[in-house]
mmCIF file of C-alpha atoms and ligand atoms in Angstrom:
data_model
loop_
_atom_site.group_PDB
_atom_site.id
_atom_site.type_symbol
_atom_site.label_atom_id
_atom_site.label_comp_id
_atom_site.label_asym_id
_atom_site.label_seq_id
_atom_site.Cartn_x
_atom_site.Cartn_y
_atom_site.Cartn_z
ATOM 1 C CA MET A 1 112.930 119.676 142.535
ATOM 2 C CA GLN A 2 112.466 119.015 138.698
ATOM 3 C CA ASP A 3 112.492 121.174 135.918
ATOM 4 C CA LEU A 4 109.853 119.586 134.688
ATOM 5 C CA GLN A 5 109.531 121.853 131.143
ATOM 6 C CA LYS A 6 113.081 119.508 130.625
ATOM 7 C CA ILE A 7 113.244 117.513 127.849
ATOM 8 C CA THR A 8 113.417 114.142 127.819
ATOM 9 C CA GLY A 9 111.802 111.685 124.977
ATOM 10 C CA TYR A 10 112.476 111.951 121.159
ATOM 11 C CA MET A 11 108.530 113.826 121.344
ATOM 12 C CA GLY A 12 109.331 116.951 122.701
ATOM 13 C CA GLY A 13 111.803 118.756 121.127
ATOM 14 C CA LEU A 14 110.635 118.881 117.453
ATOM 15 C CA THR A 15 109.952 122.673 116.199
ATOM 16 C CA PRO A 16 106.582 123.304 114.609
ATOM 17 C CA SER A 17 105.601 122.642 110.505
ATOM 18 C CA ALA A 18 107.061 126.288 108.830
ATOM 19 C CA THR A 19 104.838 125.387 105.552
ATOM 20 C CA LEU A 20 101.823 124.859 107.778
ATOM 21 C CA ALA A 21 103.185 128.038 110.552
ATOM 22 C CA ILE A 22 103.555 130.376 106.844
ATOM 23 C CA THR A 23 100.454 128.922 104.831
ATOM 24 C CA ALA A 24 98.271 129.973 108.326
ATOM 25 C CA LYS A 25 100.782 133.559 108.595
ATOM 26 C CA ALA A 26 99.611 134.469 105.522
ATOM 27 C CA LYS A 27 96.253 133.869 105.743
ATOM 28 C CA ALA A 28 95.932 135.774 108.979
ATOM 29 C CA LEU A 29 97.231 138.740 106.993
ATOM 30 C CA LYS A 30 94.525 137.976 104.257
ATOM 31 C CA ALA A 31 91.473 138.559 106.746
ATOM 32 C CA GLU A 32 93.474 141.341 108.091
ATOM 33 C CA GLY A 33 92.272 143.157 104.961
ATOM 34 C CA LEU A 34 96.515 143.114 102.988
ATOM 35 C CA ASP A 35 95.965 142.350 100.366
ATOM 36 C CA VAL A 36 98.989 139.432 100.679
ATOM 37 C CA CYS A 37 99.531 136.619 97.469
ATOM 38 C CA SER A 38 100.327 133.288 99.126
ATOM 39 C CA MET A 39 102.500 131.364 97.761
ATOM 40 C CA ALA A 40 103.471 128.720 99.997
ATOM 41 C CA ALA A 41 99.993 126.460 100.915
ATOM 42 C CA GLY A 42 100.440 123.183 99.953
ATOM 43 C CA GLU A 43 97.030 122.362 99.064
ATOM 44 C CA PRO A 44 94.719 122.598 96.084
ATOM 45 C CA ASP A 45 92.285 125.834 95.673
ATOM 46 C CA PHE A 46 89.806 123.833 93.632
ATOM 47 C CA ASP A 47 86.952 122.106 96.026
ATOM 48 C CA THR A 48 86.360 119.106 96.038
ATOM 49 C CA PRO A 49 84.677 117.157 93.811
ATOM 50 C CA LYS A 50 80.918 117.204 95.006
ATOM 51 C CA ALA A 51 80.468 113.879 94.205
ATOM 52 C CA VAL A 52 82.733 113.024 96.774
ATOM 53 C CA LYS A 53 80.659 115.106 99.304
ATOM 54 C CA ASP A 54 77.496 113.700 98.627
ATOM 55 C CA ALA A 55 78.625 110.340 99.894
ATOM 56 C CA CYS A 56 80.263 112.236 102.948
ATOM 57 C CA ILE A 57 76.809 113.740 103.300
ATOM 58 C CA GLN A 58 74.292 111.195 102.738
ATOM 59 C CA ALA A 59 77.041 108.908 104.996
ATOM 60 C CA LEU A 60 75.812 111.392 107.784
ATOM 61 C CA ASN A 61 72.359 111.066 106.869
ATOM 62 C CA GLU A 62 73.264 107.576 107.284
ATOM 63 C CA SER A 63 74.346 108.076 110.732
ATOM 64 C CA LYS A 64 77.439 106.621 109.984
ATOM 65 C CA VAL A 65 78.207 108.164 112.729
ATOM 66 C CA TYR A 66 80.653 105.428 115.004
ATOM 67 C CA TYR A 67 83.812 104.203 115.367
ATOM 68 C CA THR A 68 85.707 101.597 112.461
ATOM 69 C CA PRO A 69 88.408 99.208 112.639
ATOM 70 C CA ALA A 70 91.942 101.594 113.272
ATOM 71 C CA SER A 71 92.696 99.903 109.812
ATOM 72 C CA GLY A 72 89.378 101.599 108.722
ATOM 73 C CA LEU A 73 86.665 100.422 106.577
ATOM 74 C CA PRO A 74 86.842 97.100 104.986
ATOM 75 C CA GLU A 75 85.582 98.089 102.300
ATOM 76 C CA LEU A 76 87.831 101.065 101.332
ATOM 77 C CA ARG A 77 90.709 98.624 102.246
ATOM 78 C CA LYS A 78 89.457 96.321 99.176
ATOM 79 C CA LEU A 79 89.322 99.875 97.394
ATOM 80 C CA VAL A 80 92.590 101.286 98.318
ATOM 81 C CA ALA A 81 93.563 97.136 97.469
ATOM 82 C CA LYS A 82 92.680 97.838 94.053
ATOM 83 C CA LYS A 83 93.331 101.152 93.032
ATOM 84 C CA PHE A 84 97.330 99.541 94.239
ATOM 85 C CA THR A 85 97.629 96.597 92.348
ATOM 86 C CA GLU A 86 96.040 97.611 89.096
ATOM 87 C CA GLU A 87 96.581 101.445 88.682
ATOM 88 C CA ASN A 88 100.359 100.955 90.734
ATOM 89 C CA ASN A 89 101.039 98.049 89.857
ATOM 90 C CA ILE A 90 101.954 97.001 93.149
ATOM 91 C CA PRO A 91 99.353 93.552 93.828
ATOM 92 C CA CYS A 92 98.403 93.017 97.169
ATOM 93 C CA THR A 93 96.008 92.391 99.835
ATOM 94 C CA PHE A 94 93.217 94.277 101.415
ATOM 95 C CA GLU A 95 95.368 93.348 104.785
ATOM 96 C CA GLN A 96 98.266 94.893 103.886
ATOM 97 C CA CYS A 97 96.659 97.936 102.993
ATOM 98 C CA VAL A 98 96.430 101.111 106.235
ATOM 99 C CA VAL A 99 93.877 103.250 106.369
ATOM 100 C CA ALA A 100 94.858 106.964 108.524
ATOM 101 C CA PRO A 101 94.665 110.102 109.226
ATOM 102 C CA GLY A 102 96.139 112.229 106.461
ATOM 103 C CA ALA A 103 99.010 111.209 103.999
ATOM 104 C CA LYS A 104 101.001 112.717 107.059
ATOM 105 C CA PHE A 105 99.997 110.209 109.202
ATOM 106 C CA SER A 106 100.634 107.404 106.792
ATOM 107 C CA VAL A 107 104.254 108.234 107.037
ATOM 108 C CA PHE A 108 104.455 108.865 110.304
ATOM 109 C CA SER A 109 103.188 105.213 111.655
ATOM 110 C CA ALA A 110 105.807 103.847 108.939
ATOM 111 C CA ILE A 111 108.471 105.512 110.787
ATOM 112 C CA ALA A 112 107.179 104.519 113.880
ATOM 113 C CA ALA A 113 106.404 101.123 113.263
ATOM 114 C CA LEU A 114 110.311 100.232 111.939
ATOM 115 C CA CYS A 115 112.842 102.970 112.918
ATOM 116 C CA GLY A 116 114.053 103.659 116.291
ATOM 117 C CA PRO A 117 117.376 104.334 117.737
ATOM 118 C CA GLY A 118 120.443 102.616 116.182
ATOM 119 C CA ASP A 119 118.395 102.793 112.963
ATOM 120 C CA GLU A 120 119.464 105.464 110.618
ATOM 121 C CA VAL A 121 117.148 106.229 107.426
ATOM 122 C CA ILE A 122 118.495 107.774 104.814
ATOM 123 C CA ILE A 123 116.125 111.035 103.207
ATOM 124 C CA PRO A 124 117.532 112.781 99.754
ATOM 125 C CA ALA A 125 117.658 116.468 99.472
ATOM 126 C CA PRO A 126 115.609 118.943 99.204
ATOM 127 C CA PHE A 127 112.819 116.844 101.686
ATOM 128 C CA TRP A 128 109.306 117.617 102.957
ATOM 129 C CA LEU A 129 110.245 118.920 105.704
ATOM 130 C CA SER A 130 108.037 116.880 107.461
ATOM 131 C CA TYR A 131 110.537 113.687 107.249
ATOM 132 C CA PRO A 132 113.454 114.293 109.209
ATOM 133 C CA GLU A 133 111.430 115.927 112.251
ATOM 134 C CA MET A 134 109.041 111.953 112.299
ATOM 135 C CA VAL A 135 112.837 109.942 111.638
ATOM 136 C CA ASN A 136 113.816 111.974 114.845
ATOM 137 C CA THR A 137 110.433 110.580 116.836
ATOM 138 C CA THR A 138 111.489 107.691 117.099
ATOM 139 C CA GLY A 139 115.061 107.900 118.160
ATOM 140 C CA ALA A 140 116.505 107.118 114.532
ATOM 141 C CA LYS A 141 118.880 109.100 112.788
ATOM 142 C CA PRO A 142 117.986 110.970 109.719
ATOM 143 C CA VAL A 143 120.880 110.853 107.478
ATOM 144 C CA ILE A 144 120.635 113.375 104.632
ATOM 145 C CA VAL A 145 121.846 112.904 100.938
ATOM 146 C CA ASN A 146 121.943 116.269 99.280
ATOM 147 C CA THR A 147 121.062 116.501 95.520
ATOM 148 C CA LYS A 148 121.836 119.221 92.746
ATOM 149 C CA ALA A 149 119.309 120.749 89.962
ATOM 150 C CA GLU A 150 121.836 119.309 87.302
ATOM 151 C CA ASN A 151 120.705 115.981 88.112
ATOM 152 C CA ASN A 152 117.118 117.173 88.822
ATOM 153 C CA PHE A 153 117.204 116.746 92.103
ATOM 154 C CA GLU A 154 116.880 113.205 91.651
ATOM 155 C CA LEU A 155 119.544 110.832 93.960
ATOM 156 C CA VAL A 156 122.334 109.492 92.031
ATOM 157 C CA PRO A 157 123.070 105.972 92.875
ATOM 158 C CA GLU A 158 126.660 106.096 93.057
ATOM 159 C CA GLU A 159 125.530 108.965 96.460
ATOM 160 C CA LEU A 160 122.745 106.909 97.700
ATOM 161 C CA GLU A 161 125.046 103.629 98.382
ATOM 162 C CA ALA A 162 127.825 105.866 99.437
ATOM 163 C CA ALA A 163 125.496 106.874 102.709
ATOM 164 C CA VAL A 164 124.615 103.303 103.171
ATOM 165 C CA THR A 165 125.864 101.377 106.669
ATOM 166 C CA GLU A 166 124.409 97.697 108.103
ATOM 167 C CA LYS A 167 122.378 100.967 110.448
ATOM 168 C CA THR A 168 120.273 101.639 107.461
ATOM 169 C CA LYS A 169 117.231 100.170 107.335
ATOM 170 C CA LEU A 170 114.723 102.550 105.208
ATOM 171 C CA MET A 171 115.224 105.664 102.229
ATOM 172 C CA ILE A 172 112.452 107.833 101.618
ATOM 173 C CA LEU A 173 111.554 108.987 98.360
ATOM 174 C CA THR A 174 108.693 111.286 96.877
ATOM 175 C CA THR A 175 108.065 111.194 93.548
ATOM 176 C CA PRO A 176 106.136 113.744 92.198
ATOM 177 C CA SER A 177 108.948 115.283 94.809
ATOM 178 C CA ASN A 178 107.624 117.993 96.733
ATOM 179 C CA PRO A 179 109.266 120.748 96.967
ATOM 180 C CA THR A 180 111.507 119.956 93.794
ATOM 181 C CA GLY A 181 109.042 118.663 90.903
ATOM 182 C CA ALA A 182 111.113 116.253 89.994
ATOM 183 C CA VAL A 183 109.172 112.920 89.120
ATOM 184 C CA TYR A 184 112.063 110.047 88.827
ATOM 185 C CA SER A 185 112.480 108.011 85.634
ATOM 186 C CA ARG A 186 111.999 103.832 85.850
ATOM 187 C CA ALA A 187 115.868 103.730 84.976
ATOM 188 C CA LYS A 188 116.850 105.625 88.662
ATOM 189 C CA LEU A 189 114.042 103.646 90.389
ATOM 190 C CA GLU A 190 115.800 100.400 89.299
ATOM 191 C CA ALA A 191 119.170 101.680 90.570
ATOM 192 C CA ILE A 192 117.836 102.406 93.597
ATOM 193 C CA ALA A 193 115.672 99.528 94.175
ATOM 194 C CA ASN A 194 119.281 97.679 92.903
ATOM 195 C CA ILE A 195 120.305 98.716 95.888
ATOM 196 C CA ALA A 196 117.713 98.664 98.065
ATOM 197 C CA VAL A 197 117.853 94.884 97.238
ATOM 198 C CA LYS A 198 121.307 94.328 97.947
ATOM 199 C CA HIS A 199 122.401 96.633 100.964
ATOM 200 C CA ASN A 200 118.375 95.384 102.651
ATOM 201 C CA PHE A 201 117.091 98.633 103.491
ATOM 202 C CA MET A 202 114.256 99.570 102.721
ATOM 203 C CA ILE A 203 111.994 101.976 100.273
ATOM 204 C CA LEU A 204 109.346 104.354 101.884
ATOM 205 C CA ALA A 205 107.457 105.560 98.373
ATOM 206 C CA ASP A 206 105.420 108.702 99.378
ATOM 207 C CA GLU A 207 103.529 109.082 96.057
ATOM 208 C CA ILE A 208 101.303 112.017 97.040
ATOM 209 C CA TYR A 209 101.596 113.318 94.413
ATOM 210 C CA GLU A 210 100.961 110.352 91.341
ATOM 211 C CA LYS A 211 98.310 112.314 89.545
ATOM 212 C CA LEU A 212 99.826 114.936 88.992
ATOM 213 C CA VAL A 213 102.325 114.906 86.745
ATOM 214 C CA TYR A 214 102.294 116.880 83.493
ATOM 215 C CA ASP A 215 105.096 115.237 80.385
ATOM 216 C CA ALA A 216 105.202 112.419 78.453
ATOM 217 C CA ASP A 217 108.198 111.212 78.696
ATOM 218 C CA LYS A 218 108.197 111.602 82.683
ATOM 219 C CA PRO A 219 104.793 109.341 83.816
ATOM 220 C CA HIS A 220 104.789 108.110 86.989
ATOM 221 C CA ILE A 221 106.060 104.743 88.539
ATOM 222 C CA SER A 222 105.934 103.163 91.568
ATOM 223 C CA ILE A 223 108.985 101.290 92.639
ATOM 224 C CA ALA A 224 107.491 99.203 94.265
ATOM 225 C CA SER A 225 105.853 97.529 91.086
ATOM 226 C CA LEU A 226 109.282 97.134 89.222
ATOM 227 C CA SER A 227 110.163 93.601 91.219
ATOM 228 C CA GLU A 228 108.916 90.947 94.220
ATOM 229 C CA GLU A 229 112.346 91.898 96.132
ATOM 230 C CA ILE A 230 111.224 95.450 96.117
ATOM 231 C CA ARG A 231 107.704 95.057 96.798
ATOM 232 C CA ASN A 232 108.815 93.006 99.908
ATOM 233 C CA LEU A 233 110.611 96.043 101.052
ATOM 234 C CA THR A 234 108.184 98.581 99.661
ATOM 235 C CA ILE A 235 105.250 101.106 101.461
ATOM 236 C CA THR A 236 103.885 102.801 99.084
ATOM 237 C CA VAL A 237 102.330 105.869 100.593
ATOM 238 C CA ASN A 238 99.043 107.940 98.737
ATOM 239 C CA GLY A 239 96.260 109.293 99.522
ATOM 240 C CA CYS A 240 93.445 111.814 98.765
ATOM 241 C CA SER A 241 94.395 115.101 99.922
ATOM 242 C CA LYS A 242 96.673 116.357 96.935
ATOM 243 C CA ALA A 243 94.386 114.378 93.625
ATOM 244 C CA TYR A 244 91.106 115.211 94.853
ATOM 245 C CA SER A 245 91.097 117.577 97.067
ATOM 246 C CA MET A 246 90.337 116.543 99.431
ATOM 247 C CA THR A 247 93.098 118.303 101.945
ATOM 248 C CA GLY A 248 91.151 118.903 104.881
ATOM 249 C CA TRP A 249 89.485 115.738 105.241
ATOM 250 C CA ARG A 250 93.074 113.763 106.509
ATOM 251 C CA ILE A 251 92.486 110.420 104.326
ATOM 252 C CA GLY A 252 95.807 108.585 103.457
ATOM 253 C CA PHE A 253 96.676 105.748 103.153
ATOM 254 C CA LEU A 254 99.532 103.039 102.273
ATOM 255 C CA THR A 255 100.345 99.802 101.772
ATOM 256 C CA ALA A 256 103.318 97.726 102.893
ATOM 257 C CA PRO A 257 103.996 93.573 103.235
ATOM 258 C CA LEU A 258 101.921 92.361 105.696
ATOM 259 C CA TRP A 259 104.110 91.491 108.933
ATOM 260 C CA LEU A 260 105.125 95.710 108.672
ATOM 261 C CA ALA A 261 100.834 96.306 108.051
ATOM 262 C CA LYS A 262 100.163 94.735 111.049
ATOM 263 C CA ARG A 263 102.348 96.824 112.829
ATOM 264 C CA ILE A 264 101.230 100.060 111.356
ATOM 265 C CA ILE A 265 97.409 99.330 112.825
ATOM 266 C CA ALA A 266 98.818 98.546 116.069
ATOM 267 C CA PHE A 267 100.523 101.533 116.687
ATOM 268 C CA GLN A 268 97.180 102.986 114.949
ATOM 269 C CA SER A 269 94.670 101.252 117.337
ATOM 270 C CA HIS A 270 96.212 103.018 120.370
ATOM 271 C CA THR A 271 97.362 106.377 118.849
ATOM 272 C CA THR A 272 95.002 107.371 116.614
ATOM 273 C CA SER A 273 91.805 105.445 115.897
ATOM 274 C CA ASN A 274 89.652 105.480 112.764
ATOM 275 C CA VAL A 275 90.293 108.455 110.467
ATOM 276 C CA THR A 276 86.356 110.626 110.529
ATOM 277 C CA THR A 277 83.914 107.739 109.943
ATOM 278 C CA PHE A 278 82.163 110.071 107.345
ATOM 279 C CA ALA A 279 84.949 111.121 105.488
ATOM 280 C CA GLN A 280 85.847 107.825 104.609
ATOM 281 C CA TYR A 281 82.807 107.573 102.388
ATOM 282 C CA GLY A 282 83.705 109.669 100.924
ATOM 283 C CA ALA A 283 86.685 108.576 100.308
ATOM 284 C CA ILE A 284 85.032 105.569 98.614
ATOM 285 C CA ALA A 285 83.796 107.347 96.466
ATOM 286 C CA ALA A 286 86.652 108.955 95.236
ATOM 287 C CA LEU A 287 87.754 105.887 94.337
ATOM 288 C CA GLU A 288 85.130 103.826 93.478
ATOM 289 C CA GLY A 289 85.850 107.132 90.649
ATOM 290 C CA LYS A 290 83.423 108.998 90.881
ATOM 291 C CA ALA A 291 85.202 111.675 91.002
ATOM 292 C CA ASP A 292 87.993 110.906 88.464
ATOM 293 C CA ALA A 293 86.575 113.362 85.323
ATOM 294 C CA ASP A 294 87.393 115.984 87.978
ATOM 295 C CA ILE A 295 90.061 115.601 88.941
ATOM 296 C CA GLU A 296 91.493 114.990 85.467
ATOM 297 C CA ASN A 297 90.116 118.732 85.026
ATOM 298 C CA MET A 298 92.277 119.566 88.177
ATOM 299 C CA ARG A 299 95.613 117.829 86.582
ATOM 300 C CA GLN A 300 95.007 120.038 83.406
ATOM 301 C CA ALA A 301 94.946 122.913 85.423
ATOM 302 C CA PHE A 302 98.416 122.361 87.348
ATOM 303 C CA ALA A 303 99.474 121.499 83.763
ATOM 304 C CA LYS A 304 99.162 125.184 82.428
ATOM 305 C CA ARG A 305 99.788 126.924 86.127
ATOM 306 C CA ARG A 306 103.260 124.994 86.169
ATOM 307 C CA ASP A 307 103.732 126.746 82.309
ATOM 308 C CA LEU A 308 103.103 129.695 83.610
ATOM 309 C CA ILE A 309 104.804 130.444 86.735
ATOM 310 C CA TYR A 310 107.710 127.983 84.262
ATOM 311 C CA SER A 311 108.157 131.208 81.490
ATOM 312 C CA LEU A 312 107.154 133.844 83.884
ATOM 313 C CA VAL A 313 109.675 133.458 86.955
ATOM 314 C CA SER A 314 112.888 131.943 84.918
ATOM 315 C CA LYS A 315 113.081 135.116 82.716
ATOM 316 C CA ILE A 316 113.536 136.783 86.828
ATOM 317 C CA ASP A 317 117.734 137.916 87.306
ATOM 318 C CA GLY A 318 119.223 135.853 89.007
ATOM 319 C CA ILE A 319 116.494 133.856 89.926
ATOM 320 C CA LYS A 320 117.373 129.945 88.759
ATOM 321 C CA CYS A 321 114.888 127.087 88.361
ATOM 322 C CA LEU A 322 113.788 124.174 86.761
ATOM 323 C CA ARG A 323 111.093 122.868 84.821
ATOM 324 C CA PRO A 324 108.825 120.893 87.275
ATOM 325 C CA GLN A 325 107.386 117.569 85.825
ATOM 326 C CA GLY A 326 104.995 116.496 88.766
ATOM 327 C CA ALA A 327 103.346 117.779 91.798
ATOM 328 C CA PHE A 328 102.763 121.285 92.391
ATOM 329 C CA TYR A 329 105.993 123.684 93.922
ATOM 330 C CA LEU A 330 108.575 125.077 91.533
ATOM 331 C CA LEU A 331 111.826 125.612 93.742
ATOM 332 C CA CYS A 332 114.131 128.961 93.585
ATOM 333 C CA ASP A 333 117.769 128.806 93.764
ATOM 334 C CA ILE A 334 118.587 132.147 95.638
ATOM 335 C CA SER A 335 121.796 131.817 96.332
ATOM 336 C CA ALA A 336 123.313 135.199 93.940
ATOM 337 C CA PHE A 337 121.202 136.943 96.455
ATOM 338 C CA GLY A 338 123.217 136.519 99.117
ATOM 339 C CA MET A 339 120.435 135.914 101.848
ATOM 340 C CA GLY A 340 119.650 133.066 103.661
ATOM 341 C CA SER A 341 115.938 131.505 102.817
ATOM 342 C CA ASP A 342 114.166 132.813 105.685
ATOM 343 C CA GLU A 343 115.579 136.134 106.070
ATOM 344 C CA PHE A 344 114.734 136.317 101.857
ATOM 345 C CA CYS A 345 111.312 134.641 102.442
ATOM 346 C CA THR A 346 110.347 137.714 105.341
ATOM 347 C CA ARG A 347 111.059 140.633 103.549
ATOM 348 C CA LEU A 348 109.250 139.290 100.227
ATOM 349 C CA LEU A 349 105.967 138.924 102.675
ATOM 350 C CA GLU A 350 106.941 142.745 104.623
ATOM 351 C CA GLU A 351 108.193 144.166 101.589
ATOM 352 C CA GLU A 352 106.294 143.062 98.591
ATOM 353 C CA LYS A 353 103.544 140.757 100.206
ATOM 354 C CA LEU A 354 104.658 137.954 98.739
ATOM 355 C CA ALA A 355 104.165 134.665 100.058
ATOM 356 C CA ALA A 356 106.460 131.925 99.725
ATOM 357 C CA ILE A 357 108.344 129.118 101.586
ATOM 358 C CA PRO A 358 111.930 128.919 102.687
ATOM 359 C CA CYS A 359 113.610 125.751 101.950
ATOM 360 C CA SER A 360 115.749 126.123 104.940
ATOM 361 C CA SER A 361 113.512 122.537 106.737
ATOM 362 C CA PHE A 362 112.719 121.242 103.858
ATOM 363 C CA GLY A 363 117.572 120.676 104.038
ATOM 364 C CA ALA A 364 118.309 123.610 101.057
ATOM 365 C CA ASP A 365 117.892 127.341 102.634
ATOM 366 C CA ASN A 366 119.649 129.063 99.123
ATOM 367 C CA MET A 367 116.396 127.669 98.241
ATOM 368 C CA ILE A 368 112.762 128.675 98.668
ATOM 369 C CA ARG A 369 109.677 127.375 97.074
ATOM 370 C CA PHE A 370 106.532 128.435 95.436
ATOM 371 C CA SER A 371 102.984 126.849 95.629
ATOM 372 C CA TYR A 372 101.338 127.134 92.533
ATOM 373 C CA ALA A 373 98.180 125.538 93.135
ATOM 374 C CA CYS A 374 96.653 128.688 92.880
ATOM 375 C CA SER A 375 95.076 131.046 90.581
ATOM 376 C CA GLU A 376 96.632 132.316 87.722
ATOM 377 C CA GLU A 377 96.602 135.856 87.791
ATOM 378 C CA ASN A 378 97.364 134.977 91.311
ATOM 379 C CA ILE A 379 100.447 133.350 89.695
ATOM 380 C CA ARG A 380 101.332 136.942 87.400
ATOM 381 C CA LYS A 381 100.644 138.875 90.747
ATOM 382 C CA ALA A 382 103.527 136.333 92.187
ATOM 383 C CA ALA A 383 105.653 137.111 89.026
ATOM 384 C CA GLU A 384 105.310 140.474 89.277
ATOM 385 C CA ARG A 385 106.482 140.944 92.756
ATOM 386 C CA LEU A 386 108.921 139.044 92.842
ATOM 387 C CA GLN A 387 110.214 140.870 90.156
ATOM 388 C CA SER A 388 110.649 144.299 91.616
ATOM 389 C CA PHE A 389 111.520 142.844 94.701
ATOM 390 C CA VAL A 390 114.327 140.894 93.143
ATOM 391 C CA ALA A 391 114.873 144.525 91.193
ATOM 392 C CA LYS A 392 115.156 146.111 94.020
ATOM 393 C CA LEU A 393 117.860 143.606 95.893
ATOM 394 C CA ASN A 394 119.956 143.823 91.951
ATOM 395 C CA LYS A 395 120.532 147.412 92.671
HETATM 396 N N1 PMP B 401 103.653 113.568 101.668
HETATM 397 C C1 PMP B 401 104.624 114.985 101.004
HETATM 398 C C2 PMP B 401 105.687 115.372 99.891
HETATM 399 C C3 PMP B 401 103.409 116.180 101.344
HETATM 400 O O1 PMP B 401 103.581 117.123 100.476
HETATM 401 C C4 PMP B 401 102.461 116.146 102.114
HETATM 402 C C5 PMP B 401 102.015 117.437 102.466
HETATM 403 N N2 PMP B 401 99.832 117.669 102.491
HETATM 404 C C6 PMP B 401 101.899 114.924 102.847
HETATM 405 C C7 PMP B 401 102.587 113.965 102.399
HETATM 406 C C8 PMP B 401 101.334 115.206 103.650
HETATM 407 O O2 PMP B 401 99.909 114.961 102.969
HETATM 408 P P1 PMP B 401 98.111 114.632 103.576
HETATM 409 O O3 PMP B 401 98.215 116.062 103.621
HETATM 410 O O4 PMP B 401 97.875 113.668 103.243
HETATM 411 O O5 PMP B 401 99.196 114.973 105.018
HETATM 412 N N1 LIG B 402 102.413 119.693 102.502
HETATM 413 C C1 LIG B 402 101.571 120.448 102.211
HETATM 414 C C2 LIG B 402 103.793 121.217 101.819
HETATM 415 O O1 LIG B 402 104.594 121.295 101.663
HETATM 416 C C3 LIG B 402 101.317 121.136 103.077
HETATM 417 C C4 LIG B 402 101.324 121.466 104.673
HETATM 418 C C5 LIG B 402 102.075 120.145 105.483
HETATM 419 O O2 LIG B 402 101.569 119.196 105.285
HETATM 420 O O3 LIG B 402 103.520 120.362 105.403
HETATM 421 O O4 LIG B 402 102.535 122.524 101.595
#
């Protein structure tokens, strides 16, 4: 008799997302009444701006409850094209823009429409944990290129070039980065773009944390803005989740060369169909700029939290970290304690009720990640708990 549980395809062997699992565990422990301090969730703690909610409520009241095109409402795609063209300096038409249920699905649909068995996808580590698993689902091979703290966890162009083979189809670039907090400079992006053009592979630029940058000397730059040649090789992903505090709305979008955008739309038309119709009306209000004041307030709050967490945690004996330049994560090297990140985080949660993300599935088992998308009070409490845990270990 056949073994029905035998994994035969590429999709069945995935491991569940650790970020979502640990975030859920911390929430469950809190719900049981335990005083858990969670620095796990990669989601802003602010409410969605009122103008966005109002637009969605109005759409619902006006019975905007039917299917839209799988690629999104034309008016939303036009706003997405305007955003990429004007804010990111990536000239594109609305036909090149595709709306999806979250940036996660935009990343996935781009990989799925582009890659397959025999292809290689370069992923710099530490990476956001879902990239390699997404690549695995297509039968393509993730090729991990490690980066170092002394290089601000940015790719070294020579090391990138050394990893390129004739099978390289795609490279994933995350700036600002989850989990490292690095923001790539123009010079580094130019060097990466030159390598992509020279060897003719594509770049998936995940720019979901674009709005969350904190230093004047490290503004966000889109690699696709650097030249027409690199634009023709780049898929740029963004969305509403992080900038507008809309994680649960599931609104992501991308722009890609037209030939690939058409494939992505075909893929989405057979898999997800459209993003929830009334949610798309909320996204329209966001992209029309109706919440711009709110997003700047959130950015400023994150900038203060970044300074606070870095000043508190970088002082702790044995913990090594860099000052993040963007996103809302602090990546800490825990090599000094002689244990892997899973054991470290399990004990931290059990003994100190502090939830952090082990970076074993981010390609960096000597690292743990704190999300500072939480109150300053929570950050102070977390630093105290980490300090007390580390003090025990250092004894
Ligand atoms: N890219 C990165 C780097 C992320 O950290 C996340 C996490 N949310 C996503 C994409 C997916 O975002 P969304 O919630 O819009 O699917
Ligand atoms: N991206 C966020 C994180 O890294 C949310 C969880 C997820 O989608 O992985 O925590």
